[in-house]
Coordinates of C-alpha atoms (C1' of nucleotides) in Angstrom, one line a residue:
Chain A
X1 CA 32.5 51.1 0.4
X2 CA 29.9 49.9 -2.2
X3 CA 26.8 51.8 -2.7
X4 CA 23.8 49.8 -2.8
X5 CA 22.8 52.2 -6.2
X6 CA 26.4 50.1 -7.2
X7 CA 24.5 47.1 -7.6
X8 CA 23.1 45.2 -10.1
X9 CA 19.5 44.7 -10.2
X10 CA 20.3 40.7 -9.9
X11 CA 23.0 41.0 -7.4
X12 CA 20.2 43.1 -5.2
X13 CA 18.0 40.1 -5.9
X14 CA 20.4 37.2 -5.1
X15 CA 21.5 39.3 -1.7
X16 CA 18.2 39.1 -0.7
X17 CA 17.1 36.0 -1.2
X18 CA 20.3 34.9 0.6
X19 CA 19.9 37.1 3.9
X20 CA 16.2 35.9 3.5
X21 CA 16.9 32.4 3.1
X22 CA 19.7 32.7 6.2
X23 CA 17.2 34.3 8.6
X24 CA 14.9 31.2 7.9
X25 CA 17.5 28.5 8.6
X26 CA 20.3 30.2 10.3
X27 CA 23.0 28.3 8.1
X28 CA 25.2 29.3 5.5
X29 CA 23.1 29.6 2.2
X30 CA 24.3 27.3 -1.2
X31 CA 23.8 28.2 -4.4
X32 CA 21.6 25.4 -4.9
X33 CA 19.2 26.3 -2.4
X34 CA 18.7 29.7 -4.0
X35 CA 17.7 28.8 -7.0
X36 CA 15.3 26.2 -5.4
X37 CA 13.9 28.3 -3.5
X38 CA 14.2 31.6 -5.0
X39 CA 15.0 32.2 -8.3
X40 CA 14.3 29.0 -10.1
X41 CA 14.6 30.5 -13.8
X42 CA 18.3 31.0 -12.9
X43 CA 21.1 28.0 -12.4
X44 CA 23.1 27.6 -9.3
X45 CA 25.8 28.3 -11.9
X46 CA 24.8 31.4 -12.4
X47 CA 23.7 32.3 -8.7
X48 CA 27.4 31.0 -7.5
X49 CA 29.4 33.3 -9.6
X50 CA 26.8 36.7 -8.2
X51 CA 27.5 35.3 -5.1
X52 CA 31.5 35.2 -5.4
X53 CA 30.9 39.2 -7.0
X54 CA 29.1 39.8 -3.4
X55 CA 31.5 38.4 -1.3
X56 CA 34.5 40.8 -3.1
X57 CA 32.2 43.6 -2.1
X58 CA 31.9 42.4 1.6
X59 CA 28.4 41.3 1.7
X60 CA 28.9 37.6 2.1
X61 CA 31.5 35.5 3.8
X62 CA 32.5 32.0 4.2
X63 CA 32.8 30.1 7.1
X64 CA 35.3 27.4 5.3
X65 CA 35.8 27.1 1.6
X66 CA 33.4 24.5 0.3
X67 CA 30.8 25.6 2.5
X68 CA 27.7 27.9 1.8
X69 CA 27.7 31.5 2.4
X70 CA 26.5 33.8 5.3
X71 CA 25.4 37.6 5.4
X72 CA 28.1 40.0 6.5
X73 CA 26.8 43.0 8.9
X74 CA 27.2 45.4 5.5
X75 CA 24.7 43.3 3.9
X76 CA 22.1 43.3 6.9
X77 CA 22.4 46.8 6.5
X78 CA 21.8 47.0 2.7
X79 CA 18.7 44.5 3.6
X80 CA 17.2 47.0 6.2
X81 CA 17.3 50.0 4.2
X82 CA 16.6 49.2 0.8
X83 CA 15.4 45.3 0.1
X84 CA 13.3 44.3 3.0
X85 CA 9.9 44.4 2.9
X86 CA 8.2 45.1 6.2
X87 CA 5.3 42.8 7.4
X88 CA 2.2 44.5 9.3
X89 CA 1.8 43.6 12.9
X90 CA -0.2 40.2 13.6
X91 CA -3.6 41.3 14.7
X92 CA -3.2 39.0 17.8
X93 CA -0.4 40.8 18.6
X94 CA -1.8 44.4 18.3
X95 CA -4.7 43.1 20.7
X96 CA -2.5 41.9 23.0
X97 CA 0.0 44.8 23.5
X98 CA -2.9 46.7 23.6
X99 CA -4.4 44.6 26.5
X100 CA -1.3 44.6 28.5
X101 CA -0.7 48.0 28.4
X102 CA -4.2 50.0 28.8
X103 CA -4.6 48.2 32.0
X104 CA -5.6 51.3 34.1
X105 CA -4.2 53.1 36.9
X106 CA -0.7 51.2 36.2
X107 CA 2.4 52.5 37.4
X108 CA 4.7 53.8 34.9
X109 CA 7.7 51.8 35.5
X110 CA 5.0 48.7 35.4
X111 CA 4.1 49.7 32.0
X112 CA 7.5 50.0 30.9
X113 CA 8.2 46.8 32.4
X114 CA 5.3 45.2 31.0
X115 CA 6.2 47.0 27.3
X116 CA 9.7 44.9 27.9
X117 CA 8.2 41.9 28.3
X118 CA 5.6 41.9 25.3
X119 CA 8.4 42.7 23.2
X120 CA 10.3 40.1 24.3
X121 CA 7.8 37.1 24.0
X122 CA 6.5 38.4 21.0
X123 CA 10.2 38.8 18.9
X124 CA 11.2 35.7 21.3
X125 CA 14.1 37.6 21.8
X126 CA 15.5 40.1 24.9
X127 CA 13.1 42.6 25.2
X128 CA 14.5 46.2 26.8
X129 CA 13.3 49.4 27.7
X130 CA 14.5 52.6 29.5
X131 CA 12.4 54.3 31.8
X132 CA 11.6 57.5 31.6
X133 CA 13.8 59.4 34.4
X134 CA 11.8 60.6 36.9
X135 CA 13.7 62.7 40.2
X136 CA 10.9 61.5 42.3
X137 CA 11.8 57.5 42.8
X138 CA 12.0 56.5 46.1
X139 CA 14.5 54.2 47.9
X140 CA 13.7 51.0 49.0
X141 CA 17.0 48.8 49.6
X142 CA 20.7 49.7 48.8
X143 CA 23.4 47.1 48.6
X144 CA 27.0 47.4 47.9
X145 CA 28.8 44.3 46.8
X146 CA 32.5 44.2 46.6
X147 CA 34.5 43.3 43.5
X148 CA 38.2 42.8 42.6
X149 CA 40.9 45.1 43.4
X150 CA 38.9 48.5 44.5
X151 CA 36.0 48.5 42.9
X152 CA 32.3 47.8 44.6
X153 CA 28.6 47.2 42.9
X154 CA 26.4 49.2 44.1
X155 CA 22.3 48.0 43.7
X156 CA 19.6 50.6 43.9
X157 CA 16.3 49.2 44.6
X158 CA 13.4 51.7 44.0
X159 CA 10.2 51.0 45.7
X160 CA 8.7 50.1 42.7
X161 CA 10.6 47.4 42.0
X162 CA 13.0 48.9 39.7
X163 CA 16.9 47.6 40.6
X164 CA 19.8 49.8 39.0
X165 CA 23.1 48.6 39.6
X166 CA 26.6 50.9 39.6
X167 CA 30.2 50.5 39.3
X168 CA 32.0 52.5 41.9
X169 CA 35.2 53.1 43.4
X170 CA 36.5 52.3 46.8
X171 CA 39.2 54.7 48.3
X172 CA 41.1 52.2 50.2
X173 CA 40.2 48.2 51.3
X174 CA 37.0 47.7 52.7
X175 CA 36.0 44.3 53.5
X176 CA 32.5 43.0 52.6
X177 CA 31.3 43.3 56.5
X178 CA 32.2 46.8 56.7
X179 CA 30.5 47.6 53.6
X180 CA 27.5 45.9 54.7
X181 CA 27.3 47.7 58.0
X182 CA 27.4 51.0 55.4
X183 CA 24.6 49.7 53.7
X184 CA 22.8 49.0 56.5
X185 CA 23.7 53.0 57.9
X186 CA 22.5 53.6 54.3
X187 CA 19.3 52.4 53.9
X188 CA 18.0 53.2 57.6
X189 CA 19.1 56.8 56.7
X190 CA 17.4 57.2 52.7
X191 CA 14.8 54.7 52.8
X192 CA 11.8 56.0 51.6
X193 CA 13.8 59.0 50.3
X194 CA 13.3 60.3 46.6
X195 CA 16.8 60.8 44.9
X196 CA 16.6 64.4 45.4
X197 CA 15.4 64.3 49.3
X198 CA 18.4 61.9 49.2
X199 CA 21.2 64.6 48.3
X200 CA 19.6 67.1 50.6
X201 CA 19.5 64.6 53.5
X202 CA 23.0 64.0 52.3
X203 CA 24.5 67.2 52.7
X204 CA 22.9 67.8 55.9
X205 CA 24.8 64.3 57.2
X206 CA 28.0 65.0 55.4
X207 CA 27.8 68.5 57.9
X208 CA 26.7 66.4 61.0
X209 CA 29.6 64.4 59.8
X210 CA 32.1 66.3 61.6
X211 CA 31.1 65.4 64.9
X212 CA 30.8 61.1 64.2
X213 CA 33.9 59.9 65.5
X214 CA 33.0 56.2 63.2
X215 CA 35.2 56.2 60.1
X216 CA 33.1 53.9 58.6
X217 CA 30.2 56.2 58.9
X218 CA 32.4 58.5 57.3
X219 CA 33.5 56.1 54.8
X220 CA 29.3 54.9 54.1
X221 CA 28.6 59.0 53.4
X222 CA 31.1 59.3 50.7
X223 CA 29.9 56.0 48.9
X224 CA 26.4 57.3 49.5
X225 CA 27.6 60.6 48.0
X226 CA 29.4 58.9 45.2
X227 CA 26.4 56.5 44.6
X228 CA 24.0 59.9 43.8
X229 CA 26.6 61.6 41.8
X230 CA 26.4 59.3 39.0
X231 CA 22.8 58.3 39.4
X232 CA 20.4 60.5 40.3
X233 CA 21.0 63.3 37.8
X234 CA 21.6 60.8 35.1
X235 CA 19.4 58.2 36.4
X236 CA 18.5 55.0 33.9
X237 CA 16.1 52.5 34.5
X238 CA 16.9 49.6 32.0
X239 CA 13.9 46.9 32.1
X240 CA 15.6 43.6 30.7
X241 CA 13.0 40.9 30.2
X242 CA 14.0 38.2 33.1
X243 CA 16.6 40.3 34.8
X244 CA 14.8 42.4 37.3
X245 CA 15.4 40.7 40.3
X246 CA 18.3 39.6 40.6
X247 CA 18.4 39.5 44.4
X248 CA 16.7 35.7 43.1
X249 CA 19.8 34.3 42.2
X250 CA 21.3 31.8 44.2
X251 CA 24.4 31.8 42.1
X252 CA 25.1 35.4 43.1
X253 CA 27.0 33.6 45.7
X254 CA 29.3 31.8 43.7
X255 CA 32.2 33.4 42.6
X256 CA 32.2 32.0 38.5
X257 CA 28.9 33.1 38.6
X258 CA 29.6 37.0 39.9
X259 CA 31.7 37.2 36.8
X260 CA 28.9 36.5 34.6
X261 CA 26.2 38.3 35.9
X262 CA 29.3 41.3 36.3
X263 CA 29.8 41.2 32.7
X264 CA 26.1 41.0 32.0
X265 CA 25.9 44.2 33.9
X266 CA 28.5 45.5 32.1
X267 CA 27.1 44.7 28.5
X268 CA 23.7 46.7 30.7
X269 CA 25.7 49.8 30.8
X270 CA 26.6 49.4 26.9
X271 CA 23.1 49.1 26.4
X272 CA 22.0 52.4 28.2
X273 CA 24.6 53.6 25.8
X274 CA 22.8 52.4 22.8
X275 CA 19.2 52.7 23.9
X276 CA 20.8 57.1 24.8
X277 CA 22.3 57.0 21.3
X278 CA 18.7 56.3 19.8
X279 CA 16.9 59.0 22.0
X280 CA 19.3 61.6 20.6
X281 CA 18.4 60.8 17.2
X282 CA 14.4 59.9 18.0
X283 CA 12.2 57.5 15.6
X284 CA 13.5 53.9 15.1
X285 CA 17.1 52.8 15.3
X286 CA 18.7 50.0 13.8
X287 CA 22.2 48.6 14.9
X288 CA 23.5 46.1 13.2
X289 CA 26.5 43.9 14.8
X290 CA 29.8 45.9 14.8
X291 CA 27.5 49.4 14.1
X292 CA 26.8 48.8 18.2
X293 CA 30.3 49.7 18.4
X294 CA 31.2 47.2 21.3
X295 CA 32.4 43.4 21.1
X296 CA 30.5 41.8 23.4
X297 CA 27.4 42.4 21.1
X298 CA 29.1 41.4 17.9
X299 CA 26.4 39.1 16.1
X300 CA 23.8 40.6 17.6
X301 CA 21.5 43.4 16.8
X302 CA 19.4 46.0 18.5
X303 CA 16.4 47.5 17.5
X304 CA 15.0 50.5 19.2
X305 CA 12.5 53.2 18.7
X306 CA 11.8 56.2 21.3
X307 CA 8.3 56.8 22.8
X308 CA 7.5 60.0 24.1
X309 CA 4.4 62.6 24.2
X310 CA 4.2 65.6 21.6
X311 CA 7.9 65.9 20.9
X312 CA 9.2 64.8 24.4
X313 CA 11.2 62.0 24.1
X314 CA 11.2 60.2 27.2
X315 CA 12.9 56.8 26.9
X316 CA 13.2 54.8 24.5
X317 CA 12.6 50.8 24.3
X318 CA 13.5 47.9 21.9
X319 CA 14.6 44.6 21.1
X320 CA 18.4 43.1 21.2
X321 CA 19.0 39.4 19.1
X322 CA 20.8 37.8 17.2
X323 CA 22.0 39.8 13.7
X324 CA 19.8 37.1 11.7
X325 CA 16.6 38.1 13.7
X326 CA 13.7 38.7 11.4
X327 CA 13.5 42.3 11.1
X328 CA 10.5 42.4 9.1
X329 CA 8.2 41.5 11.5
X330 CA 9.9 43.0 15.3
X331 CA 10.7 46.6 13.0
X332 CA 6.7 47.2 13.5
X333 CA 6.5 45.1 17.0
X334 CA 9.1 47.7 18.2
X335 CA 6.9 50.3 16.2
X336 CA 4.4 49.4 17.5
X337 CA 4.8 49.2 21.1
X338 CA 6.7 52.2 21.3
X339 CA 3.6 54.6 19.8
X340 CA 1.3 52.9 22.3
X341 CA 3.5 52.9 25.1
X342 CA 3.8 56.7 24.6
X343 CA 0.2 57.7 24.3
X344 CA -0.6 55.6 27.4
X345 CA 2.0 58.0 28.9
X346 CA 0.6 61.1 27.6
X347 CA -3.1 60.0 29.0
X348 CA -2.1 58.5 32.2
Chain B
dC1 C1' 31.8 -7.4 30.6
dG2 C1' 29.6 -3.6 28.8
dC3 C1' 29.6 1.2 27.7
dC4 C1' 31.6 5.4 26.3
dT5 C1' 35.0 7.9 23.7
dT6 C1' 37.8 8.6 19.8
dA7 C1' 40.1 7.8 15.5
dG8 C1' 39.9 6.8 10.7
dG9 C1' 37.8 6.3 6.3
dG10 C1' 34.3 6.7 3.1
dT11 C1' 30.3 9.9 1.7
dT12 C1' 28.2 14.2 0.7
dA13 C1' 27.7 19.0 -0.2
dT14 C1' 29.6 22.9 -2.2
dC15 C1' 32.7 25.8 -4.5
dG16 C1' 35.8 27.7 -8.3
dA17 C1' 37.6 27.3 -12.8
dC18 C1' 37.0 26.6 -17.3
dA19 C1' 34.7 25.5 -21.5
dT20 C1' 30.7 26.2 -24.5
Chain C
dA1 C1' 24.6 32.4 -18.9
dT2 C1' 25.1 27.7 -18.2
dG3 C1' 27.1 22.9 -17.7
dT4 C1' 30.8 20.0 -16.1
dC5 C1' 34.7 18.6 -13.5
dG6 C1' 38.2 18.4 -9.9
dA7 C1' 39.2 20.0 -5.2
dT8 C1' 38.1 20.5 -0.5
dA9 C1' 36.2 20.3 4.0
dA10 C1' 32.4 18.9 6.9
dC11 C1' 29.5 15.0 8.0
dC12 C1' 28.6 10.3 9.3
dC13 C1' 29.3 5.7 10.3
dT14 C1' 32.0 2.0 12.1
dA15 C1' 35.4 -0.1 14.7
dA16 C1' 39.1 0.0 18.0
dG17 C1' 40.6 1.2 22.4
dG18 C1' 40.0 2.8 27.1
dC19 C1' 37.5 2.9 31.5
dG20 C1' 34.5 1.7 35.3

DNA sequence: CGCCTTAGGGTTATCGACAT
DNA sequence: ATGTCGATAACCCTAAGGCG
């Protein structure tokens, strides 16, 4: 592994002109266009054999021989934490994450929602955020949905809105009807229920239990036991800018289409995974490509910073694109956002 | 008969090697 | 460090062939 201390004073300066020039037009970089726009004292001579020194060291690839060159995820990372230089927030901006967020009297999970969204029409990317846990959510609507072989969604719908989904697993075949007659059971039974009211009322079922001759009732408890297991204690709000409510979708029907939106939930889980792995650490976090340590978001980055109140770190938000997003300007959006989002917390 | 798709050939962009 | 030259692969245009 090269060091970036390794490196030259021009290599540094040809890297970043290329990752520069690549985040502005998204296309492998020439030599020529580097020293047109860049460094015009130098030739393209001159820039072409830096260039082939940087791709020995892994910081540039190309697509085909013959074609320009494009930043690998080493060099994004050498960009980040030594040669960027990081813009100040837009003052427009500032003004409106400020107006979005000190609307009074808000909900929490409204201003984590709305935190989401900002960031995500301001980078232009997919805004997230996790929501601070809180024990005291209340139920709205539960849902289970069954999926191949013995596995079953399960949707969460808080009464504020917020949906969660879960992977469970089914002991034996259940058919869609069934499972919706256990939902139904369900959510007559814990509507209106906080989590933890949930598991007491729970318990006192599963002892009731005894006397229901209805297996499926049964059957509904231990799904509704299952359910609370892995998600009260550990519960995760993720906010994902245009994904909230997903009860919307027509295409949850179809059966290509429950693949995607599966694997979409899927990559969510990966995210909580990311998004935990930045609230450990605290401050801002930058992943870049294979660094998020799963394939699905290999290209793609993830920037994320935790908000809290005087050391509490209560969740933590950020903003997932493309590796060539323009980290410059969403590294103090994200900043940004998460300070504010956490002294609104702290007066609120 | 007309439109759409596809195959082929010429053009352009870019590189690496080598010489200066 | 720079300029030049040959090689290579994508790009683009045109024309032939297929389809409704």
């Amino acid at each position: 592994m090269v060091s970036f201390e390794e490196l030259s004073e021009r290599k540094k300066e040809v890297l970043k002109a290329v990752i520069s020039d690549y985040i502005f037009t998204a296309g492998p970089v020439s030599s020529n266009a580097i020293t047109d726009r860049y460094l015009r004292d130098l030739s393209s001579a001159t820039i072409r054999n830096v260039m082939a020194d940087l791709e020995e060291m892994g910081f540039l690839s190309q697509p085909h021989t013959s074609a320009g060159r494009v930043p690998t995820d080493k060099a994004f990372r050498i960009y980040v934490d030594h040669l960027m230089e990081l813009k100040s927030l837009p003052r427009q901006d500032r003004e409106e994450i400020r107006r979005v967020c000190n609307s009074p009297g808000q909900e929490v999970s409204d201003l984590i929602k709305d935190a989401s969204r900002l960031l995500s029409s301001i980078s232009h990317h997919t805004g997230l955020a996790l929501a601070p846990k809180h024990a005291d959510t209340t139920l709205k609507h539960i849902e289970f949905v069954r999926l191949r072989g013995n596995q079953a969604l399960v949707v969460l719908v808080s009464q504020s809105g917020v949906v969660q989904n879960k992977l469970i697993g089914l002991d034996g075949e259940l058919k869609q009807a069934e499972l919706d007659r256990m939902s139904s059971y369900l959510n007559e039974l814990f509507s209106g229920l906080t989590m933890t009211a949930m598991k007491e009322r729970l318990i006192e079922e599963m002892r009731k239990e005894k006397n229901l001759y209805d297996r499926l009732l049964k059957k509904a408890l231990r799904l509704g036991e299952e359910v609370l297991g892995t998600a009260s204690s550990e519960a995760k709000e993720v906010f994902i800018e245009g994904r909230s409510s997903f009860f919307e979708y027509p295409e949850f029907l179809d059966v290509e289409r429950m693949k995607e939106i599966f694997r979409a939930f899927e990559e969510k889980s990966r995210i909580v995974g990311l998004l935990d792995k930045s609230m450990k650490a605290g401050g801002i976090h930058i992943f870049i490509g294979c660094e998020t340590g799963s394939s699905e978001f290999n290209g793609c980055s993830l920037i994320a910073a935790t908000y809290g109140n005087e050391g509490n770190i209560l969740g933590s938000l950020g903003v997932i694109g493309p590796m060539r997003m323009d980290y410059s300007r969403i590294i103090p959006l994200v900043d940004y956002t998460a300070k504010l989002v956490g002294k609104m917390l702290k007066e609120g």
